[in-house]
Coordinates of C-alpha atoms in Angstrom, one line a residue:
X1 CA 39.3 27.1 -9.2
X2 CA 37.4 29.4 -11.6
X3 CA 39.3 27.9 -14.6
X4 CA 38.4 24.3 -13.5
X5 CA 34.7 25.3 -13.1
X6 CA 34.7 26.8 -16.6
X7 CA 36.3 23.7 -18.0
X8 CA 33.7 21.5 -16.3
X9 CA 30.9 23.5 -17.7
X10 CA 32.3 23.3 -21.2
X11 CA 32.8 19.5 -21.0
X12 CA 29.2 19.1 -19.7
X13 CA 27.9 21.2 -22.7
X14 CA 30.0 19.1 -25.1
X15 CA 28.8 15.8 -23.7
X16 CA 25.2 17.1 -24.0
X17 CA 25.7 17.8 -27.7
X18 CA 27.3 14.4 -28.2
X19 CA 24.3 12.7 -26.6
X20 CA 21.8 14.8 -28.7
X21 CA 23.8 13.8 -31.8
X22 CA 22.7 10.2 -31.2
X23 CA 19.0 11.0 -31.0
X24 CA 16.8 9.9 -33.9
X25 CA 14.8 13.0 -34.6
X26 CA 12.4 11.1 -36.8
X27 CA 9.6 13.7 -36.4
X28 CA 11.8 16.3 -38.2
X29 CA 13.2 13.8 -40.7
X30 CA 10.3 11.4 -41.6
X31 CA 10.0 9.0 -44.5
X32 CA 6.3 9.7 -45.3
X33 CA 4.9 12.6 -47.2
X34 CA 2.3 13.5 -44.7
X35 CA 4.8 13.5 -41.8
X36 CA 7.2 15.5 -44.1
X37 CA 4.5 18.2 -44.6
X38 CA 3.8 18.3 -40.8
X39 CA 7.6 18.7 -40.2
X40 CA 7.7 21.6 -42.7
X41 CA 4.7 23.2 -40.9
X42 CA 6.6 23.0 -37.5
X43 CA 9.7 24.6 -39.1
X44 CA 7.7 27.4 -40.8
X45 CA 5.8 28.1 -37.6
X46 CA 9.0 28.2 -35.5
X47 CA 10.7 30.6 -37.9
X48 CA 7.7 32.9 -38.0
X49 CA 7.6 33.0 -34.2
X50 CA 11.4 33.6 -34.0
X51 CA 10.9 36.7 -36.1
X52 CA 9.4 38.2 -32.9
X53 CA 11.2 36.3 -30.2
X54 CA 14.7 37.0 -31.4
X55 CA 14.4 40.8 -31.7
X56 CA 12.6 41.0 -28.4
X57 CA 15.4 39.1 -26.6
X58 CA 18.1 41.0 -28.4
X59 CA 16.5 44.4 -27.5
X60 CA 16.0 43.3 -23.9
X61 CA 19.8 42.7 -23.6
X62 CA 20.6 45.9 -25.5
X63 CA 18.4 48.1 -23.3
X64 CA 19.7 46.5 -20.1
X65 CA 23.2 47.2 -21.3
X66 CA 22.7 50.7 -22.6
X67 CA 20.7 52.0 -19.6
X68 CA 22.7 50.3 -16.9
X69 CA 23.6 52.5 -14.0
X70 CA 27.3 52.8 -14.9
X71 CA 26.6 53.9 -18.6
X72 CA 24.9 57.2 -17.6
X73 CA 23.1 57.4 -21.0
X74 CA 22.4 60.9 -22.2
X75 CA 19.0 60.1 -23.7
X76 CA 17.7 58.5 -20.5
X77 CA 14.4 60.1 -19.6
X78 CA 12.8 58.8 -16.3
X79 CA 9.6 60.7 -17.1
X80 CA 9.0 59.1 -20.5
X81 CA 5.8 57.1 -20.7
X82 CA 4.4 57.0 -24.3
X83 CA 5.4 57.0 -28.0
X84 CA 2.8 56.5 -30.7
X85 CA 5.4 55.5 -33.3
X86 CA 6.9 52.9 -30.9
X87 CA 3.5 51.5 -30.0
X88 CA 2.6 51.1 -33.7
X89 CA 5.9 49.1 -34.3
X90 CA 5.4 47.0 -31.1
X91 CA 1.8 46.0 -32.0
X92 CA 1.9 45.9 -35.9
X93 CA 4.8 43.4 -36.0
X94 CA 3.1 40.7 -33.8
X95 CA -0.2 41.2 -35.6
X96 CA 1.5 40.6 -39.0
X97 CA 3.2 37.5 -37.6
X98 CA -0.1 36.2 -36.2
X99 CA -1.9 36.8 -39.5
X100 CA 0.8 34.9 -41.4
X101 CA 1.0 32.1 -38.8
X102 CA -2.8 31.8 -38.8
X103 CA -3.0 31.6 -42.6
X104 CA -0.3 29.0 -42.9
X105 CA -1.8 26.9 -40.1
X106 CA -5.3 27.1 -41.5
X107 CA -4.2 26.0 -44.9
X108 CA -2.0 23.2 -43.6
X109 CA -4.6 22.0 -41.1
X110 CA -7.2 21.4 -43.9
X111 CA -4.7 20.0 -46.3
X112 CA -3.3 17.5 -43.7
X113 CA -6.7 16.6 -42.2
X114 CA -6.3 12.9 -41.3
X115 CA -9.8 12.1 -42.7
X116 CA -9.0 13.7 -46.0
X117 CA -7.8 11.2 -48.8
X118 CA -4.4 11.9 -50.1
X119 CA -4.0 13.9 -53.3
X120 CA -0.3 13.3 -53.7
X121 CA 2.3 10.6 -53.2
X122 CA 5.1 13.1 -52.6
X123 CA 6.0 16.6 -53.6
X124 CA 6.5 15.6 -57.3
X125 CA 3.8 13.0 -57.8
X126 CA 0.0 13.3 -57.6
X127 CA -2.5 10.6 -56.8
X128 CA -4.2 9.5 -60.0
X129 CA -7.6 7.7 -60.4
X130 CA -5.6 4.6 -61.2
X131 CA -3.9 4.6 -57.8
X132 CA -5.3 1.9 -55.6
X133 CA -4.9 2.5 -51.9
X134 CA -4.3 -0.2 -49.3
X135 CA -6.8 -0.5 -46.5
X136 CA -5.6 -1.4 -43.0
X137 CA -7.9 -1.9 -40.1
X138 CA -6.3 -1.2 -36.7
X139 CA -7.5 -2.3 -33.2
X140 CA -5.8 -0.9 -30.1
X141 CA -6.0 -3.5 -27.3
X142 CA -4.6 -4.1 -23.8
X143 CA -1.6 -3.8 -24.5
X144 CA -1.0 -4.7 -28.1
X145 CA -1.9 -3.7 -31.6
X146 CA -4.1 -5.8 -34.0
X147 CA -4.0 -5.2 -37.7
X148 CA -6.4 -6.5 -40.4
X149 CA -6.0 -6.4 -44.2
X150 CA -9.7 -6.8 -45.3
X151 CA -8.8 -7.0 -49.0
X152 CA -6.3 -9.8 -48.3
X153 CA -8.0 -11.7 -45.5
X154 CA -5.0 -11.6 -43.2
X155 CA -4.0 -10.0 -39.9
X156 CA -1.2 -9.6 -37.5
X157 CA -0.3 -8.5 -34.0
X158 CA 2.3 -5.8 -33.3
X159 CA 3.5 -5.7 -36.9
X160 CA 2.2 -4.5 -40.2
X161 CA 3.7 -3.7 -43.6
X162 CA 2.8 -1.5 -46.6
X163 CA 4.4 -1.0 -50.0
X164 CA 6.3 2.2 -50.7
X165 CA 4.5 5.0 -52.5
X166 CA 1.1 3.4 -52.1
X167 CA -1.6 5.4 -50.1
X168 CA -2.7 3.7 -46.9
X169 CA -6.3 4.1 -45.6
X170 CA -6.4 3.4 -41.9
X171 CA -9.6 2.6 -40.1
X172 CA -8.8 2.7 -36.3
X173 CA -10.8 1.6 -33.3
X174 CA -10.1 0.3 -29.8
X175 CA -11.3 -2.1 -27.2
X176 CA -11.2 -0.6 -23.7
X177 CA -9.0 2.4 -22.7
X178 CA -8.5 5.2 -25.2
X179 CA -5.1 4.9 -27.0
X180 CA -3.4 6.9 -29.7
X181 CA -2.0 5.4 -32.9
X182 CA 1.3 7.0 -33.8
X183 CA 4.0 6.1 -36.4
X184 CA 6.2 9.3 -36.3
X185 CA 7.9 8.5 -39.7
X186 CA 4.5 8.1 -41.4
X187 CA 2.0 10.7 -40.1
X188 CA 0.7 12.4 -37.0
X189 CA -1.0 10.6 -34.1
X190 CA -4.7 9.9 -34.0
X191 CA -6.9 8.5 -31.2
X192 CA -8.3 4.9 -31.0
X193 CA -11.5 4.6 -29.0
X194 CA -13.8 1.7 -28.3
X195 CA -17.1 1.8 -30.1
X196 CA -15.8 4.6 -32.4
X197 CA -13.8 4.7 -35.6
X198 CA -11.2 7.2 -36.6
X199 CA -9.4 7.5 -39.9
X200 CA -6.0 8.3 -41.1
X201 CA -4.5 8.6 -44.6
X202 CA -0.8 8.3 -45.2
X203 CA 1.9 7.1 -47.5
X204 CA 5.5 5.9 -46.9
X205 CA 8.1 7.0 -49.4
X206 CA 11.3 5.2 -48.2
X207 CA 11.9 1.6 -47.4
X208 CA 12.7 0.8 -43.8
X209 CA 11.5 -0.5 -40.5
X210 CA 9.8 2.1 -38.4
X211 CA 8.6 2.3 -34.8
X212 CA 5.0 2.7 -33.9
X213 CA 3.4 3.0 -30.5
X214 CA 0.6 4.4 -28.4
X215 CA 1.1 8.0 -27.4
X216 CA -1.7 8.0 -24.9
X217 CA -1.2 6.3 -21.4
X218 CA -3.5 3.4 -21.1
X219 CA -2.4 1.3 -18.1
X220 CA 0.4 -0.9 -16.8
X221 CA 1.3 -2.4 -20.2
X222 CA 1.6 1.0 -21.9
X223 CA 5.4 1.0 -22.1
X224 CA 5.5 -2.1 -24.2
X225 CA 2.5 -1.3 -26.4
X226 CA 4.7 -0.9 -29.5
X227 CA 4.9 -2.4 -33.0
X228 CA 7.0 -2.3 -36.1
X229 CA 5.9 -0.9 -39.4
X230 CA 7.7 -2.3 -42.5
X231 CA 7.9 0.0 -45.5
X232 CA 8.8 -2.3 -48.3
X233 CA 8.8 -2.5 -52.1
X234 CA 5.8 -4.1 -53.8
X235 CA 7.8 -7.3 -54.2
X236 CA 8.7 -7.2 -50.5
X237 CA 5.1 -6.6 -49.6
X238 CA 3.9 -9.6 -51.6
X239 CA 6.5 -11.7 -49.9
X240 CA 5.3 -10.5 -46.5
X241 CA 1.7 -11.3 -47.3
X242 CA 2.8 -14.8 -48.5
X243 CA 4.6 -15.3 -45.2
X244 CA 1.5 -14.3 -43.2
X245 CA -0.8 -16.6 -45.2
X246 CA 1.6 -19.6 -45.0
X247 CA 2.5 -19.2 -41.3
X248 CA -0.6 -17.6 -40.0
X249 CA -3.4 -19.4 -38.1
X250 CA -7.2 -18.9 -38.7
X251 CA -8.6 -16.0 -36.7
X252 CA -12.2 -15.6 -35.8
X253 CA -14.4 -14.4 -33.0
X254 CA -13.3 -17.0 -30.4
X255 CA -9.6 -16.4 -31.2
X256 CA -10.2 -12.7 -30.9
X257 CA -11.9 -13.0 -27.5
X258 CA -8.9 -14.9 -26.2
X259 CA -6.4 -12.4 -27.7
X260 CA -8.4 -9.5 -26.2
X261 CA -7.5 -10.5 -22.6
X262 CA -5.0 -8.0 -21.2
X263 CA -1.4 -9.0 -21.8
X264 CA 2.0 -7.4 -21.9
X265 CA 5.1 -7.8 -24.2
X266 CA 3.1 -9.7 -26.9
X267 CA 5.2 -11.3 -29.6
X268 CA 4.4 -10.8 -33.2
X269 CA 1.7 -13.1 -34.5
X270 CA 0.3 -13.7 -38.0
X271 CA -3.3 -14.7 -38.9
X272 CA -4.7 -16.2 -42.1
X273 CA -8.3 -16.6 -43.1
X274 CA -9.5 -13.7 -40.8
X275 CA -13.3 -13.5 -40.3
X276 CA -14.3 -10.7 -42.7
X277 CA -16.9 -9.4 -40.3
X278 CA -14.7 -9.4 -37.3
X279 CA -13.5 -5.8 -37.4
X280 CA -17.1 -4.6 -37.8
X281 CA -18.2 -6.6 -34.8
X282 CA -15.3 -5.2 -32.8
X283 CA -16.3 -1.7 -33.7
X284 CA -19.9 -2.4 -32.8
X285 CA -18.9 -4.2 -29.6
X286 CA -20.8 -7.4 -30.4
X287 CA -18.1 -10.0 -30.8
X288 CA -19.5 -12.1 -28.0
X289 CA -22.6 -14.3 -28.6
X290 CA -26.0 -13.1 -27.4
X291 CA -24.9 -9.4 -27.6
X292 CA -26.8 -6.8 -29.5
X293 CA -24.6 -4.8 -31.8
X294 CA -24.2 -1.1 -31.1
X295 CA -25.5 -0.1 -34.5
X296 CA -28.7 -1.9 -33.8
X297 CA -29.0 -0.2 -30.4
X298 CA -28.6 3.1 -32.2
X299 CA -31.2 2.1 -34.7
X300 CA -33.7 1.5 -31.9
X301 CA -32.9 4.8 -30.4
X302 CA -33.3 6.6 -33.7
X303 CA -36.7 5.1 -34.1
X304 CA -38.0 6.1 -30.7
X305 CA -36.1 3.9 -28.2
X306 CA -38.1 1.7 -25.9
X307 CA -41.1 4.0 -26.0
X308 CA -44.3 3.9 -28.0
X309 CA -42.7 5.1 -31.2
X310 CA -40.0 2.4 -31.1
X311 CA -42.1 -0.6 -30.1
X312 CA -42.2 -2.1 -33.6
X313 CA -38.5 -1.9 -34.3
X314 CA -37.8 -3.1 -30.7
X315 CA -40.0 -6.1 -31.2
X316 CA -38.2 -7.0 -34.4
X317 CA -34.8 -6.7 -32.7
X318 CA -36.1 -8.6 -29.7
X319 CA -36.3 -11.8 -31.9
X320 CA -32.8 -11.4 -33.1
X321 CA -29.4 -12.0 -31.5
X322 CA -25.9 -11.8 -32.7
X323 CA -23.9 -15.0 -32.8
X324 CA -20.4 -15.9 -34.0
X325 CA -21.8 -17.5 -37.1
X326 CA -24.3 -14.8 -37.8
X327 CA -22.8 -11.4 -36.8
X328 CA -25.8 -9.5 -38.0
X329 CA -28.2 -11.6 -36.0
X330 CA -30.3 -14.8 -36.5
X331 CA -34.0 -15.3 -35.7
X332 CA -34.6 -17.3 -32.6
X333 CA -37.3 -19.2 -34.2
X334 CA -36.6 -23.0 -34.6
X335 CA -37.1 -22.9 -38.3
X336 CA -34.2 -20.5 -38.9
X337 CA -31.8 -21.7 -36.2
X338 CA -28.6 -23.1 -37.9
X339 CA -27.8 -26.6 -36.9
X340 CA -24.2 -25.6 -36.1
X341 CA -25.4 -23.6 -33.0
X342 CA -28.0 -26.0 -31.7
X343 CA -27.8 -26.4 -28.0
X344 CA -26.8 -22.8 -27.4
X345 CA -29.3 -20.7 -25.4
X346 CA -30.4 -17.4 -26.9
X347 CA -32.7 -15.3 -24.7
X348 CA -33.8 -12.1 -26.4
X349 CA -34.7 -9.2 -24.1
X350 CA -38.4 -8.3 -23.8
X351 CA -38.3 -4.6 -23.0
X352 CA -41.5 -3.5 -24.8
X353 CA -43.5 -6.4 -23.4
X354 CA -42.3 -5.7 -19.9
X355 CA -43.3 -2.0 -20.3
X356 CA -46.7 -3.0 -21.6
X357 CA -47.4 -5.4 -18.7
X358 CA -46.2 -2.7 -16.3
X359 CA -48.6 -0.2 -17.8
X360 CA -51.5 -2.6 -17.3
X361 CA -50.6 -3.3 -13.6
X362 CA -53.0 -1.8 -11.0
X363 CA -52.0 1.7 -9.8
X364 CA -50.3 2.5 -13.1
X365 CA -53.4 3.5 -15.1
X366 CA -53.4 7.1 -16.4

């Protein structure tokens, strides 16, 4: 019976190893230089910590064996309670490890800051002034990923591509729930939040198709909020861009508002002729008509808000509304109303005037 039990345990351990051998440990074997440096940091930190953990575990087993009841060790002293030399060894070793670990982590944290532009393509090549990065704007939605290429005027859903050995500058925002943009083979994760923009700089060094996803739970469609990242040659990237431009449909504010509705398992879509101001409107939460952009609200606040100090700027903004054809606002006066939006109703708020009338009302004097 004991032999059968040992054999069963051995087989279970072997099957576990076989299962693990099929795992794709992309985090420890990435294809991008930033992710490669992050993997090296994980390995270095683990080794430094094992310098303490392994001796402690080994000594624990050794002392338990040496001073077991049956051994009757001759140097066993039940009255022993202190040794200065031992205390120095016990505390100096962890302090040294912590200093080394802190130094390595501090340097790597600043070098791998996601907001910091890349200074190298890989271990052997530096970024030169002639190197032109690729800008990709990312929008996390419910429950899909939207990508824009502002320099190319194209966009896509749940798929994007980039040439090998070309720095990528990501600008990342969101719509509703907070998400986390993560391509393990490329770089570490970074959050995507509505009304805010985060940045990420990365580069892919090997061709391939890599998985990307949200690493932050955001609702019922979270499990399928995934996309494919194609790391391709420059020729392959040019072909991908041509495919998007030929097969893509125009994409503006109305199309975005339709896409922004929550949906699951979205297929890949391509967009050509993307509105160049759309990402900025998404970031400032003013894609819809008649909605004041967040940057303008902040401008009002910076100049005194709705109080006395901000009356002039508020009056100016009161006569301006954002429209699909004028993302930065159009005066409501008839002389400047574009014919293309005639018939639409634009009703600017009148906060300062309301405050002034309220101040003149009986009982509010003083």
